[in-house]
Tab-separated table of C-alpha atoms in Angstrom:
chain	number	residue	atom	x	y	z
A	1037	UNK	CA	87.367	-118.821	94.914
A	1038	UNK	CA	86.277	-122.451	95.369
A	1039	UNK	CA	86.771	-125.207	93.179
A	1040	UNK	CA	83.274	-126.729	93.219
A	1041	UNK	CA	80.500	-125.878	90.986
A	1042	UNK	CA	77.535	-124.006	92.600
A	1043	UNK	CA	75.591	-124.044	89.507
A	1044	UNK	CA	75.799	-125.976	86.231
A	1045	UNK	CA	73.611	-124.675	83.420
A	1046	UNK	CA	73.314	-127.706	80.442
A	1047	UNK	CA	71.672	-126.815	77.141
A	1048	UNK	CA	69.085	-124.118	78.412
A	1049	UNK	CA	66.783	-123.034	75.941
A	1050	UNK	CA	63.990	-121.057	76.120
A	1051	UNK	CA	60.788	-120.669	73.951
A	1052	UNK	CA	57.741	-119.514	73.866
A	1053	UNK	CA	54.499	-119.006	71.307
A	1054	UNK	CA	52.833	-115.659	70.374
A	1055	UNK	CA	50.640	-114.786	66.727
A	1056	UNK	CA	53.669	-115.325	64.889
A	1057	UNK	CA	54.843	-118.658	66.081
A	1058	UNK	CA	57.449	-120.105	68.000
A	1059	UNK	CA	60.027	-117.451	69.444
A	1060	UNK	CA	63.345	-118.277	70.703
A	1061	UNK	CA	64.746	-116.370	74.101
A	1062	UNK	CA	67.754	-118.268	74.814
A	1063	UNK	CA	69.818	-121.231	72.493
A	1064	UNK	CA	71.173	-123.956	74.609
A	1065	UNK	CA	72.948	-122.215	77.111
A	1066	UNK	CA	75.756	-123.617	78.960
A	1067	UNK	CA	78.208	-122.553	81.289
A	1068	UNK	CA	79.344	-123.058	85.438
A	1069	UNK	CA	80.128	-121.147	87.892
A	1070	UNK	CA	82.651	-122.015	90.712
A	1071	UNK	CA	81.192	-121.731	94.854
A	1072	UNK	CA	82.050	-117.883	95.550
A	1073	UNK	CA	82.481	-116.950	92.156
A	1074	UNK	CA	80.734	-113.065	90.629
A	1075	UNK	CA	79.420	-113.346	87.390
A	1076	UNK	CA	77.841	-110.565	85.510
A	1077	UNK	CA	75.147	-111.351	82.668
A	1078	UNK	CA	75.125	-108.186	79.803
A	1079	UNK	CA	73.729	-107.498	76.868
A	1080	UNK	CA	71.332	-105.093	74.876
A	1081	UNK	CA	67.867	-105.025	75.916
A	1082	UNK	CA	65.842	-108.340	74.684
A	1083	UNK	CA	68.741	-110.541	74.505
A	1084	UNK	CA	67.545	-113.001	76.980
A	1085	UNK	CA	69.138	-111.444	80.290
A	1086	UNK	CA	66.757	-111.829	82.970
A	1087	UNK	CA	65.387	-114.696	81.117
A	1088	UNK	CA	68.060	-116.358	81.894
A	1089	UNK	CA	68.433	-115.052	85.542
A	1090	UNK	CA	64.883	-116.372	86.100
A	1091	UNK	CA	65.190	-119.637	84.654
A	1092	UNK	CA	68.573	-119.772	87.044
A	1093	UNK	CA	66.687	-119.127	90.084
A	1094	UNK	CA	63.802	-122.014	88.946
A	1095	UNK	CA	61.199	-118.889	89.353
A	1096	UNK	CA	60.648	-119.363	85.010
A	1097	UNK	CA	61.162	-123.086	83.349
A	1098	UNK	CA	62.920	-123.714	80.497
A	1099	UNK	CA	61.669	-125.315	77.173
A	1100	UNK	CA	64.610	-127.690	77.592
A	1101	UNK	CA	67.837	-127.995	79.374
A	1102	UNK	CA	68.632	-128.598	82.798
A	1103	UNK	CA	69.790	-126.328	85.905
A	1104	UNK	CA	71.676	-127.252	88.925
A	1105	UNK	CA	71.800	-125.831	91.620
A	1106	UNK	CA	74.450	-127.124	94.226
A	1107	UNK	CA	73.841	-130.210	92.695
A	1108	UNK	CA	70.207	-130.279	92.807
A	1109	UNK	CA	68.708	-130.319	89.435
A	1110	UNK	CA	65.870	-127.390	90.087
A	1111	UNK	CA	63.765	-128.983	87.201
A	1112	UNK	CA	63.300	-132.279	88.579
A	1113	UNK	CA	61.892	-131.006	91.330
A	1114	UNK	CA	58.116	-129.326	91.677
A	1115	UNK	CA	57.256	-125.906	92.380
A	1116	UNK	CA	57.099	-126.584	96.330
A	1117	UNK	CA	60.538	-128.066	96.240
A	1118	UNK	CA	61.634	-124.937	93.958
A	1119	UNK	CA	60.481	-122.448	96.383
A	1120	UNK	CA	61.854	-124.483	99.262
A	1121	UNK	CA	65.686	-124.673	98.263
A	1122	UNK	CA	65.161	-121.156	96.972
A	1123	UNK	CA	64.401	-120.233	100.580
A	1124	UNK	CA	67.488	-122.550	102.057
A	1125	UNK	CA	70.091	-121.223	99.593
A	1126	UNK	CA	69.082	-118.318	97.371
A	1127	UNK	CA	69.192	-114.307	97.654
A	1128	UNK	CA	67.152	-111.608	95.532
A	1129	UNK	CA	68.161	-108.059	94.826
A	1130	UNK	CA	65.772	-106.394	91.932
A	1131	UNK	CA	65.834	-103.176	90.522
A	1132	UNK	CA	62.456	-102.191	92.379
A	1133	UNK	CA	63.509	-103.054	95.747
A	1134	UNK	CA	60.322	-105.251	96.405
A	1135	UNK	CA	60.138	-104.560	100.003
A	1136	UNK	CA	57.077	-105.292	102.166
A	1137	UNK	CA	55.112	-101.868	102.257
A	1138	UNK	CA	53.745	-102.533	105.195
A	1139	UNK	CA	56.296	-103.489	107.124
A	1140	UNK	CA	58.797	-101.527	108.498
A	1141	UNK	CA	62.878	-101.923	107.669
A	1142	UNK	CA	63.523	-104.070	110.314
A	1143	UNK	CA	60.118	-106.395	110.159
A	1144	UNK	CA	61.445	-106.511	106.010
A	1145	UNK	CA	65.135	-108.311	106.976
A	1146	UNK	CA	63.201	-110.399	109.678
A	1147	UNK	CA	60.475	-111.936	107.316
A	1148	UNK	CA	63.091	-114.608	106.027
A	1149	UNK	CA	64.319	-115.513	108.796
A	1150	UNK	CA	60.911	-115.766	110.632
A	1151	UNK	CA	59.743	-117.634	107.192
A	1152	UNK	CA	62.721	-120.301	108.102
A	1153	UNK	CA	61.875	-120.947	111.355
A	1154	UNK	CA	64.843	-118.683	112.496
A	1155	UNK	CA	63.958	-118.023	116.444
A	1156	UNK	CA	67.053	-115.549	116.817
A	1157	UNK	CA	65.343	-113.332	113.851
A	1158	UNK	CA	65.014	-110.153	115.529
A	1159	UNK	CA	68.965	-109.521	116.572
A	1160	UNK	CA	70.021	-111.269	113.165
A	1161	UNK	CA	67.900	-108.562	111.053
A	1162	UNK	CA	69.265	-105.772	113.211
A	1163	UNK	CA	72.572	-106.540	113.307
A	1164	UNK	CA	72.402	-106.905	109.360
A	1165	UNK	CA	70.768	-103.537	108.888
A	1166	UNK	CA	73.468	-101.535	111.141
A	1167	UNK	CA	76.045	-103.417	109.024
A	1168	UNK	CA	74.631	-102.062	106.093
A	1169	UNK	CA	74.195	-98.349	107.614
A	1170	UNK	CA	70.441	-98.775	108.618
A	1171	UNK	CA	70.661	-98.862	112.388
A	1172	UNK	CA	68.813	-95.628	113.008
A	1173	UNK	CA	66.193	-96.748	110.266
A	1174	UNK	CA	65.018	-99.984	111.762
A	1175	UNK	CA	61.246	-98.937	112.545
A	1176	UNK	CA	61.177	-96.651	109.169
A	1177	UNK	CA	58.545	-97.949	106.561
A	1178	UNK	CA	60.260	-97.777	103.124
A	1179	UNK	CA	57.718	-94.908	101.793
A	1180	UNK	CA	60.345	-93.152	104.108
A	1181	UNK	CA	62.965	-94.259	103.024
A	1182	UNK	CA	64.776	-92.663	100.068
A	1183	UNK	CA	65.628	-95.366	97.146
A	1184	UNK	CA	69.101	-96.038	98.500
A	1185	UNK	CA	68.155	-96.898	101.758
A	1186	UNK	CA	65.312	-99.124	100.322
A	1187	UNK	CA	67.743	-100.999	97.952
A	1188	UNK	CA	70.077	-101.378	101.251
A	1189	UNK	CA	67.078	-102.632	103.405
A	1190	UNK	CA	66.940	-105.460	100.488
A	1191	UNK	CA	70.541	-105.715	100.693
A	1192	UNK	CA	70.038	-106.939	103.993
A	1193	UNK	CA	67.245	-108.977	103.431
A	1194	UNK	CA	69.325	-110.992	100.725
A	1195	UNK	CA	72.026	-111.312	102.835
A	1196	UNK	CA	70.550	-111.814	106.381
A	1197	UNK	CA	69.932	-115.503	105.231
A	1198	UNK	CA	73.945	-115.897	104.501
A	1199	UNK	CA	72.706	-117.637	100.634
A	1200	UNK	CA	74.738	-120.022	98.301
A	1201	UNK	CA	73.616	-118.035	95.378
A	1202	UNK	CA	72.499	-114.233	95.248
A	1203	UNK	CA	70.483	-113.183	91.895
A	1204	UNK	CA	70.652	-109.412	91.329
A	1205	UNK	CA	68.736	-108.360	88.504
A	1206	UNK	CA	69.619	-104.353	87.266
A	1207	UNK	CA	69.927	-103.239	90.826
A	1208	UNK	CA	71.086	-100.255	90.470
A	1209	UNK	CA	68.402	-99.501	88.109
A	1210	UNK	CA	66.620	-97.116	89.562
A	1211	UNK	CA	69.162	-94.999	92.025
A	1212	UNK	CA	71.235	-91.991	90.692
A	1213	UNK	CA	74.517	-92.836	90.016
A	1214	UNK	CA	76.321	-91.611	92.814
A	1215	UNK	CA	73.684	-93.758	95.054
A	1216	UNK	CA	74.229	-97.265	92.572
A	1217	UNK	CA	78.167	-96.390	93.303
A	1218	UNK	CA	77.368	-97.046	97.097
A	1219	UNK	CA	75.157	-99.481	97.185
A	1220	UNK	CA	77.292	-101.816	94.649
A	1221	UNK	CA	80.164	-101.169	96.892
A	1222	UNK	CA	78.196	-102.455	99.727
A	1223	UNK	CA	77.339	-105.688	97.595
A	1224	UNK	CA	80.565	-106.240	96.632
A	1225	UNK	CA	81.833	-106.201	100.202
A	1226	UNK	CA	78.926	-107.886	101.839
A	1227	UNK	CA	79.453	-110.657	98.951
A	1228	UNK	CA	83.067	-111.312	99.827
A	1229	UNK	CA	82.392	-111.138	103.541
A	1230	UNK	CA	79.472	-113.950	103.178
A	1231	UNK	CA	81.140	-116.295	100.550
A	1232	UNK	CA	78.117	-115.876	98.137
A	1233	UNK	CA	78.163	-116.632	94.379
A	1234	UNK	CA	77.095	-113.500	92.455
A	1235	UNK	CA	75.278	-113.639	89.432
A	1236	UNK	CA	73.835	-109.970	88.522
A	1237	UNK	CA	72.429	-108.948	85.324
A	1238	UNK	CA	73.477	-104.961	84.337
A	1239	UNK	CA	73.903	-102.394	81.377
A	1240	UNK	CA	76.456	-100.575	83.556
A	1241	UNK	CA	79.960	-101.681	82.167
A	1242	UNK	CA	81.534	-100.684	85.087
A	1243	UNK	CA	79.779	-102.947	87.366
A	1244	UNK	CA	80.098	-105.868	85.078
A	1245	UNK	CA	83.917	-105.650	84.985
A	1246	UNK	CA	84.124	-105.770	88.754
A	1247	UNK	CA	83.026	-109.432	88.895
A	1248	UNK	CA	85.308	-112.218	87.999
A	1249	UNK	CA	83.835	-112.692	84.685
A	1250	UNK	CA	80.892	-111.340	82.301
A	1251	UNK	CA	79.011	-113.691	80.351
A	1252	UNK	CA	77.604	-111.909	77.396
A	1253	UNK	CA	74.459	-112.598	75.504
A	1254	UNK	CA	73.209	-111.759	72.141
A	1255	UNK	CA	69.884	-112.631	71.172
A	1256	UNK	CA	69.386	-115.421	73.178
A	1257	UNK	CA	73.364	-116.625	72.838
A	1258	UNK	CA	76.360	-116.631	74.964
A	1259	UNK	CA	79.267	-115.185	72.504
A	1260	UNK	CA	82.110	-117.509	72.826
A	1261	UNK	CA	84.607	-114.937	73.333
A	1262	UNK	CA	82.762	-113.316	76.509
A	1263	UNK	CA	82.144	-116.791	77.951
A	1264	UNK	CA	84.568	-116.377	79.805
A	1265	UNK	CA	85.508	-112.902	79.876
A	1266	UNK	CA	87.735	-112.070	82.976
A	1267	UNK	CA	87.303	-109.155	85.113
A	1268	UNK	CA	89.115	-105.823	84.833
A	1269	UNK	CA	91.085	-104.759	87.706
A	1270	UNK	CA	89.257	-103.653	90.415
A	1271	UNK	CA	89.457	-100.560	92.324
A	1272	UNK	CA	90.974	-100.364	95.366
């Protein structure tokens, strides 16, 4: 693991106004995590988990409270900026796969790389897909593609661009469980292979204690206890 921080969160909070008045989401978070690092967010539904993922990646803004992000402070900077160093150092794996409909598996992995400027895009998505079991898939659309192979055509897409910092939000969320099993296996090894820091929210216990630590939250705070909750020995 290395010994730099990758990102720094300092005094997050989060609010926001409805008929009732001011509503709290998150209570000046803090924590680090270390370049290379897995971290798994948990806790019941509505207590500020992919609040918090969102305000990590800059795609929400926080009431207060600062994020960096490899040293860049992601609130400093404007929306242009945000979606720029998201695109330099930042991966995305949601629940709903959010691949391009129409495009096909192979135009999905490429539109990063073409979006960077990447002129080698073509062999660089393919190569990614076979790695991830996709090679005979490449010109498949993802209507025909069942949900694992869609989540491992994002897979790919996240990864194809090597990132600092992948955000997987509930990923698993929507495969059977012998079809999460695989694809967080695949993760896992594609993680450790790239040298990414992992930061994935989930209800499933058993994926949070593969990652080096779990941060838990409870409406809107981190529990001190969990804060630094190491992982539970992982499977061979």
């Amino acid at each position: 693991m290395g010994n730099r921080n990758i990102i720094e969160v300092r005094g997050v909070t989060k609010q926001v106004r409805d008929a009732t008045g001011v509503l709290t989401i998150l209570h000046e978070i803090d924590f680090s995590l270390a370049a290379r690092e897995s971290v798994a967010i948990v806790g019941a539904s509505g207590s500020g988990k992919s609040t918090l993922l969102s305000i990590l990646a800059g795609l929400d803004l926080p009431s207060a409270g600062q994020v960096l992000l490899d040293g860049v402070d992601l609130f400093a900077l404007d929306e242009d900026a945000r979606a720029a160093l998201r695109g330099e150092r930042v991966g995305f794996v949601f629940q709903s796969f959010q691949l391009m409909g129409h495009l096909d598996a192979l135009e999905n992995v490429m539109l990063p790389l073409e979006l960077r400027g990447e002129p080698d895009a073509r062999r660089l998505a393919t190569e990614m897909l076979r790695r991830v079991g996709l090679g005979e898939r490449l010109g498949h659309y993802p209507r025909l593609l069942s949900g694992g192979e869609q989540q491992r055509v994002a897979l790919a897409r996240a990864f194809v661009l090597r990132p600092a910092v992948l955000f997987a939000d509930e990923p698993t969320g929507s495969l059977d469980h012998a079809t999460g099993e695989a694809v967080m296996q695949l993760m896992f090894e594609l993680n450790r292979e790239v040298g990414t820091t992992l930061v994935l929210v989930t209800h499933d216990p058993a994926i949070a204690a593969r990652c080096d630590r779990q941060i838990r939250l409870e409406a809107g705070r981190i529990l001190p206890a969990a804060a630094s909750t190491p992982a539970a020995a992982q499977p061979a």
